mmCIF file of C-alpha atoms in Angstrom:
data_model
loop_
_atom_site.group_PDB
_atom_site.id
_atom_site.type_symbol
_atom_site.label_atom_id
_atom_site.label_comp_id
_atom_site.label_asym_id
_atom_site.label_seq_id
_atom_site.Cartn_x
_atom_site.Cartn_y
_atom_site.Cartn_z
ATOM 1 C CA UNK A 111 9.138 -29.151 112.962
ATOM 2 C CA UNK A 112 9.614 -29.582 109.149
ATOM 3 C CA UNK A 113 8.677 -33.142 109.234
ATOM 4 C CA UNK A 114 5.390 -32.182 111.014
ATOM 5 C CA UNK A 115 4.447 -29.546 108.126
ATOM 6 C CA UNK A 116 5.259 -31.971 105.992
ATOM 7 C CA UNK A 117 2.844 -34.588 107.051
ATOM 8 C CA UNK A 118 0.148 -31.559 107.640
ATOM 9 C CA UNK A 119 0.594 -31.306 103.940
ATOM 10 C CA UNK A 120 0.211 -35.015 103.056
ATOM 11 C CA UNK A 121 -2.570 -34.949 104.729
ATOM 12 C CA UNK A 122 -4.523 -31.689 103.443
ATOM 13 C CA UNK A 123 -3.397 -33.297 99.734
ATOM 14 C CA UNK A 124 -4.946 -36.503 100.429
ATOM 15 C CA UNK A 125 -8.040 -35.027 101.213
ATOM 16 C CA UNK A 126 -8.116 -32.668 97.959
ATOM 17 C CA UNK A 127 -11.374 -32.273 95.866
ATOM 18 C CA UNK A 128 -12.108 -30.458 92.872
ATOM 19 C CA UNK A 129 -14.909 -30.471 90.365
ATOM 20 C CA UNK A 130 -14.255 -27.807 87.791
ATOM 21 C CA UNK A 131 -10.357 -27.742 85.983
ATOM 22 C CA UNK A 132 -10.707 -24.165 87.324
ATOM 23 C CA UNK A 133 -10.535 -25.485 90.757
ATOM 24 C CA UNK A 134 -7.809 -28.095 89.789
ATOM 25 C CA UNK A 135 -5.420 -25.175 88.228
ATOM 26 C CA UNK A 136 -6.167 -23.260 91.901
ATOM 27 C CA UNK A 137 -4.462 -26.104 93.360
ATOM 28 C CA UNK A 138 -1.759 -26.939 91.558
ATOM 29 C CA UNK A 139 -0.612 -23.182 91.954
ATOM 30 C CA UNK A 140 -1.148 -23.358 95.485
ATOM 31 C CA UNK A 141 0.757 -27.073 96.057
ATOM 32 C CA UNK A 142 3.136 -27.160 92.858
ATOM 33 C CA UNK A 143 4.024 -23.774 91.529
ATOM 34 C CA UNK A 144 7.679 -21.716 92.084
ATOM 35 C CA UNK A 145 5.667 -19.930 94.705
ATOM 36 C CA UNK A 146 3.658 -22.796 96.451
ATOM 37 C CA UNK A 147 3.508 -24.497 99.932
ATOM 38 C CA UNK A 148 5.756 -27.173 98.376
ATOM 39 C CA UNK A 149 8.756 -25.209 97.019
ATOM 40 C CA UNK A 150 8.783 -22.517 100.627
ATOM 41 C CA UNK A 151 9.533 -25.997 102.291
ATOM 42 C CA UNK A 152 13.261 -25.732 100.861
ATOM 43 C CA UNK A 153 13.606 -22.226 102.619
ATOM 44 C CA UNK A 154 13.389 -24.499 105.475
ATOM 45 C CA UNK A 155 15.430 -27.297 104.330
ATOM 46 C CA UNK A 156 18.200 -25.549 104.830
ATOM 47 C CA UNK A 157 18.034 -25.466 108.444
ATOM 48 C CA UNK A 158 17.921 -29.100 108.524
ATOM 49 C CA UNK A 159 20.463 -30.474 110.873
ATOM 50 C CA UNK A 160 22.660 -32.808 107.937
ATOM 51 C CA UNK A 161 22.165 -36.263 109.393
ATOM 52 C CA UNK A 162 18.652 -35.246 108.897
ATOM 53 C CA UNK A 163 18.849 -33.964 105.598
ATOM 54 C CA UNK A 164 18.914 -37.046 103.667
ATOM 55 C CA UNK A 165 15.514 -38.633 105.511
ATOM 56 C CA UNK A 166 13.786 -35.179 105.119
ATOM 57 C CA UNK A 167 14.157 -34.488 101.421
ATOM 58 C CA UNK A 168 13.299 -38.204 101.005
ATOM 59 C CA UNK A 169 10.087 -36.796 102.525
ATOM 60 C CA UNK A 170 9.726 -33.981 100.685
ATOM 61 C CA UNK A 171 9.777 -35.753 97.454
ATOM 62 C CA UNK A 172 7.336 -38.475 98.454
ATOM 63 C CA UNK A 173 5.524 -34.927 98.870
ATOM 64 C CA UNK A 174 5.805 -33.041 95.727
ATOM 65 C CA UNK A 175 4.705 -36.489 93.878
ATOM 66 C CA UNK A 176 2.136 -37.094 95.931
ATOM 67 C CA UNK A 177 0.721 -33.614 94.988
ATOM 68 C CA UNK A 178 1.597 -34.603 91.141
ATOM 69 C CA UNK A 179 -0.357 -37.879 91.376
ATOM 70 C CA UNK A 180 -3.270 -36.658 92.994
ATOM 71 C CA UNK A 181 -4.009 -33.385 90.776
ATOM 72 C CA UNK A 182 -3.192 -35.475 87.913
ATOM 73 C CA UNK A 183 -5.818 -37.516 89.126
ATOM 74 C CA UNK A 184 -8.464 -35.054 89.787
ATOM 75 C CA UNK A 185 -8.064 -33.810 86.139
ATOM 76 C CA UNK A 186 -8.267 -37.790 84.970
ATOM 77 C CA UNK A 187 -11.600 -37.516 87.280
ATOM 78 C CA UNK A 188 -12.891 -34.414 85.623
ATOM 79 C CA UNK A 189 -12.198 -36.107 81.940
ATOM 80 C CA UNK A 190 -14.131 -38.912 82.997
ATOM 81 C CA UNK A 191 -17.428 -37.211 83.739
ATOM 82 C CA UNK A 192 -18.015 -34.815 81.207
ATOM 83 C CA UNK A 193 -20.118 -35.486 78.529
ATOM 84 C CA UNK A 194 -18.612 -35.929 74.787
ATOM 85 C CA UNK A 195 -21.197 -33.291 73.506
ATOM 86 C CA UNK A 196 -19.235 -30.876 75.567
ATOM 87 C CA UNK A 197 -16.075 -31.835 74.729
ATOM 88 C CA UNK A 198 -13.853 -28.976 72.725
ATOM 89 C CA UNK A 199 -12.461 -30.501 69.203
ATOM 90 C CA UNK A 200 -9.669 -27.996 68.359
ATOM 91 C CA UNK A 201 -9.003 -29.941 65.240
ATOM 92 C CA UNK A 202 -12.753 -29.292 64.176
ATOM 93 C CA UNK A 203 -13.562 -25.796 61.187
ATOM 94 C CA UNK A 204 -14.930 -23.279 62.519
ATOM 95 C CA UNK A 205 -18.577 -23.096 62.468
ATOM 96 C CA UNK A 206 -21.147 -22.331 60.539
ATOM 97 C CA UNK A 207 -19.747 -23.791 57.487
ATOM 98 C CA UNK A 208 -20.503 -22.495 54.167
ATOM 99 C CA UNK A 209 -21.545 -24.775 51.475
ATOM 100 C CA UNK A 210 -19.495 -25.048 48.515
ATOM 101 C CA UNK A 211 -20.921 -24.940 44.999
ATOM 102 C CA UNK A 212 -20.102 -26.636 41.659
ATOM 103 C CA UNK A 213 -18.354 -24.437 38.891
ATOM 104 C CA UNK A 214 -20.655 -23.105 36.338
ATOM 105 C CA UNK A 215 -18.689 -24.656 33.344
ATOM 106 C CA UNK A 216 -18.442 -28.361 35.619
ATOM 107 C CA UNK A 217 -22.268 -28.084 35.857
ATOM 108 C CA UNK A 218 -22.622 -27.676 32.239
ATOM 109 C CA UNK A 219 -19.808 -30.014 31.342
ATOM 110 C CA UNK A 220 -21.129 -32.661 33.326
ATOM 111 C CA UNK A 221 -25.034 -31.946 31.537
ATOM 112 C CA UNK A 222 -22.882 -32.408 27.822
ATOM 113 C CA UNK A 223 -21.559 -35.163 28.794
ATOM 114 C CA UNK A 224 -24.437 -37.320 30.516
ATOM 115 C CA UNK A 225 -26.295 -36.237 27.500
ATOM 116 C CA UNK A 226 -23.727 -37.763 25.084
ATOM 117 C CA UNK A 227 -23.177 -40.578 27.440
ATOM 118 C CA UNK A 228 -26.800 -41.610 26.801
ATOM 119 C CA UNK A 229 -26.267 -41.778 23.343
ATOM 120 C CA UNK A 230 -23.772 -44.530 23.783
ATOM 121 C CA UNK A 231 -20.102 -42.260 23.873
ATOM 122 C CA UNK A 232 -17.663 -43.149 26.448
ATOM 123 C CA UNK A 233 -15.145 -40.484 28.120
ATOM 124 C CA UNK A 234 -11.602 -40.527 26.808
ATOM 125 C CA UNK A 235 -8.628 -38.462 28.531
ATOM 126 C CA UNK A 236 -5.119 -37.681 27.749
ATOM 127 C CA UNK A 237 -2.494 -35.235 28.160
ATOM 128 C CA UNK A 238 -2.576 -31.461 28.329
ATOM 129 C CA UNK A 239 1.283 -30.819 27.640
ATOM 130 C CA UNK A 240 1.437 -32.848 24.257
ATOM 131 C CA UNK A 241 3.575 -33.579 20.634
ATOM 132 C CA UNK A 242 3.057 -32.016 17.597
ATOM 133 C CA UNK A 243 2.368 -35.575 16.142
ATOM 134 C CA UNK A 244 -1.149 -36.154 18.157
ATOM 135 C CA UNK A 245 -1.776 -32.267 18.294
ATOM 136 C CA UNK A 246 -1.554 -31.470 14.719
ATOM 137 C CA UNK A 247 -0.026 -33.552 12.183
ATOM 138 C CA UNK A 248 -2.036 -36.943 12.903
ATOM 139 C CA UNK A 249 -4.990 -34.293 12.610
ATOM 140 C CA UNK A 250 -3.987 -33.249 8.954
ATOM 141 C CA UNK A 251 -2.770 -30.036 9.434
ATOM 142 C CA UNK A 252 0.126 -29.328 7.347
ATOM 143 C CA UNK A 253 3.915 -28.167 8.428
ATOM 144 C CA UNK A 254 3.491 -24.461 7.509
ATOM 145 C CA UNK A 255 -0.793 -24.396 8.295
ATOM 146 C CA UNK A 256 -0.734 -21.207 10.539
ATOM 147 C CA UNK A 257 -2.137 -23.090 14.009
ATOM 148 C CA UNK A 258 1.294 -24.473 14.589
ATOM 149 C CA UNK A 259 2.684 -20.650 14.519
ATOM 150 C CA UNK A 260 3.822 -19.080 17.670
ATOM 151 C CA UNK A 261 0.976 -16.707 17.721
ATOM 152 C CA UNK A 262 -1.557 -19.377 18.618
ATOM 153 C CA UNK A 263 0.721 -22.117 20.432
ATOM 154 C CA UNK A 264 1.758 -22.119 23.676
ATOM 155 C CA UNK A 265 5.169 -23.817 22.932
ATOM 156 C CA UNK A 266 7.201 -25.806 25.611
ATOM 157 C CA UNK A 267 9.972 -26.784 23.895
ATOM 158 C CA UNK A 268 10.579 -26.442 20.352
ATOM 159 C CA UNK A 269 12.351 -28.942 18.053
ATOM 160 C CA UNK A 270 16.288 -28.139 17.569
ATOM 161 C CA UNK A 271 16.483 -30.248 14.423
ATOM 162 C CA UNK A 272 13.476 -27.432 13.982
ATOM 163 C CA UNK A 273 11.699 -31.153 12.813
ATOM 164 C CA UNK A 274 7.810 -29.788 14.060
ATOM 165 C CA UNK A 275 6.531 -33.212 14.611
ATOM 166 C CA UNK A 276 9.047 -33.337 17.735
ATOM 167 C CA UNK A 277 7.912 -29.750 19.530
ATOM 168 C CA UNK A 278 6.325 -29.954 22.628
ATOM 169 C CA UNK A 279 3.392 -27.569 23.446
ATOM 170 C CA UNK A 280 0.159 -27.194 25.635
ATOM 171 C CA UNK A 281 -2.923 -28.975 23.460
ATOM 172 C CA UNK A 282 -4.387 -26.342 21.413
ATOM 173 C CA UNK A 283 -7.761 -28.521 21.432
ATOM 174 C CA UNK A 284 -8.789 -32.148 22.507
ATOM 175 C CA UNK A 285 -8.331 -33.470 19.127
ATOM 176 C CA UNK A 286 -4.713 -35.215 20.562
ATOM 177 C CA UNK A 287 -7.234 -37.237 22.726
ATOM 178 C CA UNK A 288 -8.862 -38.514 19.461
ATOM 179 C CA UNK A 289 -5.224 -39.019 17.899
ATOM 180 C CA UNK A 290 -4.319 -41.687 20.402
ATOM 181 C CA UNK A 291 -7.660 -43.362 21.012
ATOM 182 C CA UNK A 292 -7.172 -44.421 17.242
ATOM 183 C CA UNK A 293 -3.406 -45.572 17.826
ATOM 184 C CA UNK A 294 -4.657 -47.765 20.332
ATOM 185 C CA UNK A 295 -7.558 -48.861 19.421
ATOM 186 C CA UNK A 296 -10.044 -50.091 16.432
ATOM 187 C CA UNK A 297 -13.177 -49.709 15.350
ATOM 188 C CA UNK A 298 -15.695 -49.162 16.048
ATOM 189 C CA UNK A 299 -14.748 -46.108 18.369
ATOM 190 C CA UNK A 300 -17.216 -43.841 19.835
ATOM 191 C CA UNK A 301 -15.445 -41.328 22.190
ATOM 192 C CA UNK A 302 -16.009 -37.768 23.897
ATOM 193 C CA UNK A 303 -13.163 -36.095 24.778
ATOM 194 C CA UNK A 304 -13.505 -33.231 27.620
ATOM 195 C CA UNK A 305 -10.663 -30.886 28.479
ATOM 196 C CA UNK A 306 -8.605 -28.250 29.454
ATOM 197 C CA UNK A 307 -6.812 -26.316 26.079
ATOM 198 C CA UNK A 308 -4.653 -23.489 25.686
ATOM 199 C CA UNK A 309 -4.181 -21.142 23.185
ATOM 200 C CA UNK A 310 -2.129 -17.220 22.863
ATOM 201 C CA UNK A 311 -4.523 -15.256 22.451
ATOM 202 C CA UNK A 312 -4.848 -12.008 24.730
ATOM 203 C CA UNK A 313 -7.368 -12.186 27.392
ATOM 204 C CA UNK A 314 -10.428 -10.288 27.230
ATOM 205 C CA UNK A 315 -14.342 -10.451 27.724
ATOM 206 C CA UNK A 316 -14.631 -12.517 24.764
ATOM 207 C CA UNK A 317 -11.726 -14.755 24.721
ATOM 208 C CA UNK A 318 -8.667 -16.291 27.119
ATOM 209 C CA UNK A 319 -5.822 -18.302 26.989
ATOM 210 C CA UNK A 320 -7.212 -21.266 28.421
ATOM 211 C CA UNK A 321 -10.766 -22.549 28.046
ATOM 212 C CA UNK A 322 -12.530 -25.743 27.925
ATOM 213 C CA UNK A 323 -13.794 -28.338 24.702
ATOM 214 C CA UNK A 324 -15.330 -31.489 24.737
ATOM 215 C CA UNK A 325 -14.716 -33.035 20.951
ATOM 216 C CA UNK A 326 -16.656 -36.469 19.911
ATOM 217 C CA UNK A 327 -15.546 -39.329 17.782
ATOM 218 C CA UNK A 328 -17.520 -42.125 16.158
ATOM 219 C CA UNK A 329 -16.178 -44.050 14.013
ATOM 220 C CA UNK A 330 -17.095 -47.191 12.335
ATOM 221 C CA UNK A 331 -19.002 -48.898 9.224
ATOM 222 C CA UNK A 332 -21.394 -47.150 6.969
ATOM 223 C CA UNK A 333 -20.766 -43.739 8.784
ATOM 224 C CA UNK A 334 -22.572 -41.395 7.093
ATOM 225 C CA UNK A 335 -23.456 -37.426 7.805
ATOM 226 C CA UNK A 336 -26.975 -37.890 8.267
ATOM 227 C CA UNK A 337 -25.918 -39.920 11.974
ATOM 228 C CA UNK A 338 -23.891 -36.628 12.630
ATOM 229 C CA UNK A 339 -26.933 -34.747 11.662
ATOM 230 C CA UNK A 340 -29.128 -36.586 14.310
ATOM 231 C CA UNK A 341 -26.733 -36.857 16.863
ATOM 232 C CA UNK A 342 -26.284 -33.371 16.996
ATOM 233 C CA UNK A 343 -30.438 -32.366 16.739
ATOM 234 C CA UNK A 344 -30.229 -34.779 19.836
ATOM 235 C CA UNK A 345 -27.591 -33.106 21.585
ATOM 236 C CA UNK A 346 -29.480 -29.419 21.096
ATOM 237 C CA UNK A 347 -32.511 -30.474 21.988
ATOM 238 C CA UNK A 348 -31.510 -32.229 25.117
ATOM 239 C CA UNK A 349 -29.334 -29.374 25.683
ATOM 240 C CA UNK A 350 -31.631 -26.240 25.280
ATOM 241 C CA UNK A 351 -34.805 -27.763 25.273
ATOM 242 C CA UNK A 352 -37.380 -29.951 22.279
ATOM 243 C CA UNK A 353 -38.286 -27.309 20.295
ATOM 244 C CA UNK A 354 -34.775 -26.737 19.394
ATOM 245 C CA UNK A 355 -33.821 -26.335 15.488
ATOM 246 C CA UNK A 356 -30.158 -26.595 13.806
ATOM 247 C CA UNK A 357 -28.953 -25.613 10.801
ATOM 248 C CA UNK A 358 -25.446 -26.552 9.339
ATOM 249 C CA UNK A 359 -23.316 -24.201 7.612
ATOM 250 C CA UNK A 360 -20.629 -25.040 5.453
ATOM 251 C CA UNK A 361 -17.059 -24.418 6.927
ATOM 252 C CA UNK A 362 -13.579 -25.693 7.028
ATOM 253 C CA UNK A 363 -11.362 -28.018 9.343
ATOM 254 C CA UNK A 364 -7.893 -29.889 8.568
ATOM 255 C CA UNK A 365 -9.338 -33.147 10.195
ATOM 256 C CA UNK A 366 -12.925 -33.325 8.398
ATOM 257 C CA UNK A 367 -14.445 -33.321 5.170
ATOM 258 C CA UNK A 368 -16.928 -32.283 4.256
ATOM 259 C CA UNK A 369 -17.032 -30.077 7.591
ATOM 260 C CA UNK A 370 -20.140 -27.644 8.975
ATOM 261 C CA UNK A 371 -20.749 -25.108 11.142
ATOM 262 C CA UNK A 372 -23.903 -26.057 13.280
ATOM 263 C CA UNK A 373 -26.254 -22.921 14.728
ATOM 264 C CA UNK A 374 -29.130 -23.592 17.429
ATOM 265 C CA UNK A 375 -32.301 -21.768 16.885
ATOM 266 C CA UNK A 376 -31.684 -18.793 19.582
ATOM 267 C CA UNK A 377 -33.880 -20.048 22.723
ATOM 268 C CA UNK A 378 -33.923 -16.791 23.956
ATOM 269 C CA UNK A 379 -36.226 -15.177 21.347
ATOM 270 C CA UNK A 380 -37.493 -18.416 19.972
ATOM 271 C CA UNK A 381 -35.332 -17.938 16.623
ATOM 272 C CA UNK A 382 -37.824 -14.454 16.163
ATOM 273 C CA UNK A 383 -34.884 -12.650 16.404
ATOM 274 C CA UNK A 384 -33.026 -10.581 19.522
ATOM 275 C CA UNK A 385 -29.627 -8.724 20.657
ATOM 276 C CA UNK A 386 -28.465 -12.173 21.654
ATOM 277 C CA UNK A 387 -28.383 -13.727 18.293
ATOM 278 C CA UNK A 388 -28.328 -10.764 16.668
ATOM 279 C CA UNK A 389 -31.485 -10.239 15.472
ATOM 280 C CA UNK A 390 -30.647 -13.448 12.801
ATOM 281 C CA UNK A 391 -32.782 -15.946 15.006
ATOM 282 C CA UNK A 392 -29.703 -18.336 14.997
ATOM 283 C CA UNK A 393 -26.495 -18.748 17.540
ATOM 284 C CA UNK A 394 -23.023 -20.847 16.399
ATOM 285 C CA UNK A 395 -22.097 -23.710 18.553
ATOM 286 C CA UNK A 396 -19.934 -26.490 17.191
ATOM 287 C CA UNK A 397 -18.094 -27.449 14.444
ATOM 288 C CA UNK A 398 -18.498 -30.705 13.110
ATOM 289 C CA UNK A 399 -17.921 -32.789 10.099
ATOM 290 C CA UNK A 400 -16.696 -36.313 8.539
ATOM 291 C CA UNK A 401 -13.280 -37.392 9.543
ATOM 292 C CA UNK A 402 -10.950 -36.831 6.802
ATOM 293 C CA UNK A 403 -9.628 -40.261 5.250
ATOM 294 C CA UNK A 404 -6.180 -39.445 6.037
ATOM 295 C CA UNK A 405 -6.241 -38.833 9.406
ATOM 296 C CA UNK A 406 -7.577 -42.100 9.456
ATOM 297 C CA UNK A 407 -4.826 -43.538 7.591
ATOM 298 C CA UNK A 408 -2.226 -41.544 9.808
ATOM 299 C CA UNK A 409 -3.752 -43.637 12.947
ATOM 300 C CA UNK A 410 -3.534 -46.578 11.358
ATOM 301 C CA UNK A 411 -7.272 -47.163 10.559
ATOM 302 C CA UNK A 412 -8.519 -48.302 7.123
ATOM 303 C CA UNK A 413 -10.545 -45.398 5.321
ATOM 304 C CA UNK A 414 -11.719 -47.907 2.772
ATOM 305 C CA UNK A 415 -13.521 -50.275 4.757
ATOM 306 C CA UNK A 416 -13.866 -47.565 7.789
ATOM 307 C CA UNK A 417 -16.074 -43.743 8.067
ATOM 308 C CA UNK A 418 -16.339 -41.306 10.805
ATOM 309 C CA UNK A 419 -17.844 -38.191 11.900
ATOM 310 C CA UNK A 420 -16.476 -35.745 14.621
ATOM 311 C CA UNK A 421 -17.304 -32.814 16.718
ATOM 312 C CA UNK A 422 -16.153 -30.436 18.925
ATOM 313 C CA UNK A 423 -17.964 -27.692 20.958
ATOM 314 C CA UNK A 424 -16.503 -24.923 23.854
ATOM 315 C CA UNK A 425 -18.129 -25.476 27.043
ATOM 316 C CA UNK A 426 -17.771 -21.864 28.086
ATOM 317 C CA UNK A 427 -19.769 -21.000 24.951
ATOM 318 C CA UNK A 428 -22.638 -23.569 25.752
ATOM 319 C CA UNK A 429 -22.325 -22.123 29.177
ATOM 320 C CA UNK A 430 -22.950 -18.718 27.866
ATOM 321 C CA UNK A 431 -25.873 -19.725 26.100
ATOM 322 C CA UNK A 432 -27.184 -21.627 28.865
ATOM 323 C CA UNK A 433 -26.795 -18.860 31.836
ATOM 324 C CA UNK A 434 -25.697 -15.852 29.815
ATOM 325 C CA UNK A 435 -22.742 -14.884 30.884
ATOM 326 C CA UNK A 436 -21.074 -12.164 28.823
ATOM 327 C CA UNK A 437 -17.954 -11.829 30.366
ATOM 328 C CA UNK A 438 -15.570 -15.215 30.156
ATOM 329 C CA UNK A 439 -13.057 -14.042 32.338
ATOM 330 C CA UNK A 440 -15.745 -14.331 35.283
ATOM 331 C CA UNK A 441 -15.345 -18.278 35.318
ATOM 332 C CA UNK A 442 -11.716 -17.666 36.134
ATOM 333 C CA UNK A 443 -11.435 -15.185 38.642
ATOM 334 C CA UNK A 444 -13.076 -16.901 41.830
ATOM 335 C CA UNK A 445 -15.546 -14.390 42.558
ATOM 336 C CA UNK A 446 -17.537 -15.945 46.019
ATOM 337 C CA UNK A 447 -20.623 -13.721 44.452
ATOM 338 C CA UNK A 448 -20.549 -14.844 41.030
ATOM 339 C CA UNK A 449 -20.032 -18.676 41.894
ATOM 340 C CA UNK A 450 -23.208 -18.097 44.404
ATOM 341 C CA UNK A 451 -25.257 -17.356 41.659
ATOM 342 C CA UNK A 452 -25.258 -21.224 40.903
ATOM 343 C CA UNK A 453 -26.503 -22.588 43.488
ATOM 344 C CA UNK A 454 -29.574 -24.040 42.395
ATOM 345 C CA UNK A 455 -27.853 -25.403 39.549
ATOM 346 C CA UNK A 456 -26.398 -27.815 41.545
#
């Protein structure tokens, strides 16, 4: 009797069809699950007179693989005839997809330097965590010069021998990169330097701990300041637009001499005069100025036979001036909203 249902069962599986894995599932429930025709056969297995026992479960496992094979097959059926365009990618993000942006200050970074790039200035790069030697004293600054205080240096590790040119701190500006362009190489040298620098200062609207620079280096023959003076009414006008004026102020810096402060004419009012500039007609961008013989000397580069001019500027400044954003701590905090506002800068 058990070998009969058995056989009615090879027979109904043989003749399975299914087009829908809805329909599949259905019968592997009904064949192969704890509750299906397949397993109630061992209620009756046990009725089985033993010399039959061994020929019957034979049969019953020819059964139960039977039913594995042909399911199996049905699904391997199913595969086979859908379509790829309705095929389910788990693996794929879920859709739509929004479209990233680029960052405000790498949209203006990458403007300053194309615009530079043009000019004949190639990118340099070097280290953020950095020695005193290519931070500050290859730049001229002397041992006790108040930049290599704790108050504006993020220190890493600090000499023992309390020798400065052996501390370790993040760059306080891109200058390093200048530093060890000269080791390595000599003139004539004409380098921008773009970067990430760090500095303790508290963190407000105004100012942060971390900001960005790009510096420039040219150095070579016959160097005067009147090829600083053009490259940089080159730069502004390319920058903010042609009827851009600059003026250059006077100023101070350990690695240059003589050294300037350069102002844009305000492109807002057209240098009339407004709240931006402060009603002066004129907005500070850069500092710039001949490179200083010694720090030529300290990099091993003749300052008799050799002149220079260099330059740095903040990108989150130019950025300001370019967009007018008044609060700087808005290009760190990873506001969706605020980075949507450059879209169409892109």
């Amino acid at each position: 009797m058990l070998l009969e249902k058995i056989d009615q069962l090879i027979s109904e599986i043989n003749g399975l069809q299914a087009d829908t894995a809805d329909k599949i599932e259905a019968l592997r429930l009904k064949y192969l699950s704890k509750k299906g025709e397949i397993n109630a056969l061992m209620a009756d297995f046990r009725n089985v007179a033993p010399e039959q026992k061994k020929a019957v479960g034979i049969k019953i496992n020819e059964l139960k693989q039977l039913a594995f094979d042909k399911i199996n097959g049905l699904r391997d059926q199913l595969g086979s005839n859908e379509t790829t365009e309705t095929d389910i990618d788990l693996t794929r993000t879920p859709y739509p997809v929004t479209l990233g942006t680029r960052h405000p200050l790498s949209i203006v970074k990458n403007e300053i330097v194309e615009i530079f790039q043009r000019m004949g200035f190639t990118l340099a790069d070097g280290p953020e965590v950095e020695d005193d030697l290519h931070i500050f004293t290859k730049m001229n600054f002397a041992a006790d010069h108040p930049a290599r205080d704790m108050q504006d240096t993020f220190f890493v590790e600090e000499s023992a021998l309390k020798d400065v040119t052996k501390n370790i701190l993040l760059r306080s500006h891109t200058s390093s990169v200048q530093a060890r362009v000269m080791e390595k190489q000599q003139p004539p040298i004409r380098v921008i330097c773009p970067g990430r620098v760090y500095r303790n200062e508290a963190i407000t609207a105004r100012a942060h701990c971390f900001f960005h620079q790009i510096e420039g280096l040219y150095i070579d023959e016959n160097v005067s300041f009147t090829d600083l003076k053009q490259v940089m009414l080159t730069f502004a006008q390319e920058m903010f637009g042609p009827d851009t004026k600059i003026r250059l102020r006077p100023s101070y810096f350990p690695f240059t001499e003589p050294s300037a402060e350069m102002d844009i004419s305000c492109h807002i009012c057209g240098g009339v005069g407004c709240g931006f500039c402060k009603h002066t007609g004129w907005v500070e961008i850069l500092g710039c100025g001949m490179v200083d013989p010694n720090v030529l000397e300290l990099c091993g580069i003749d300052s008799k036979k050799y002149s220079g001019y260099a330059f740095g500027l903040g990108v989150e400044r130019i950025t300001n001036l370019k967009y007018q954003v008044s609060d700087l701590r808005m290009f760190s905090e990873n506001d969706k909203r605020f980075l949507e506002e450059f879209e169409s800068a892109n």
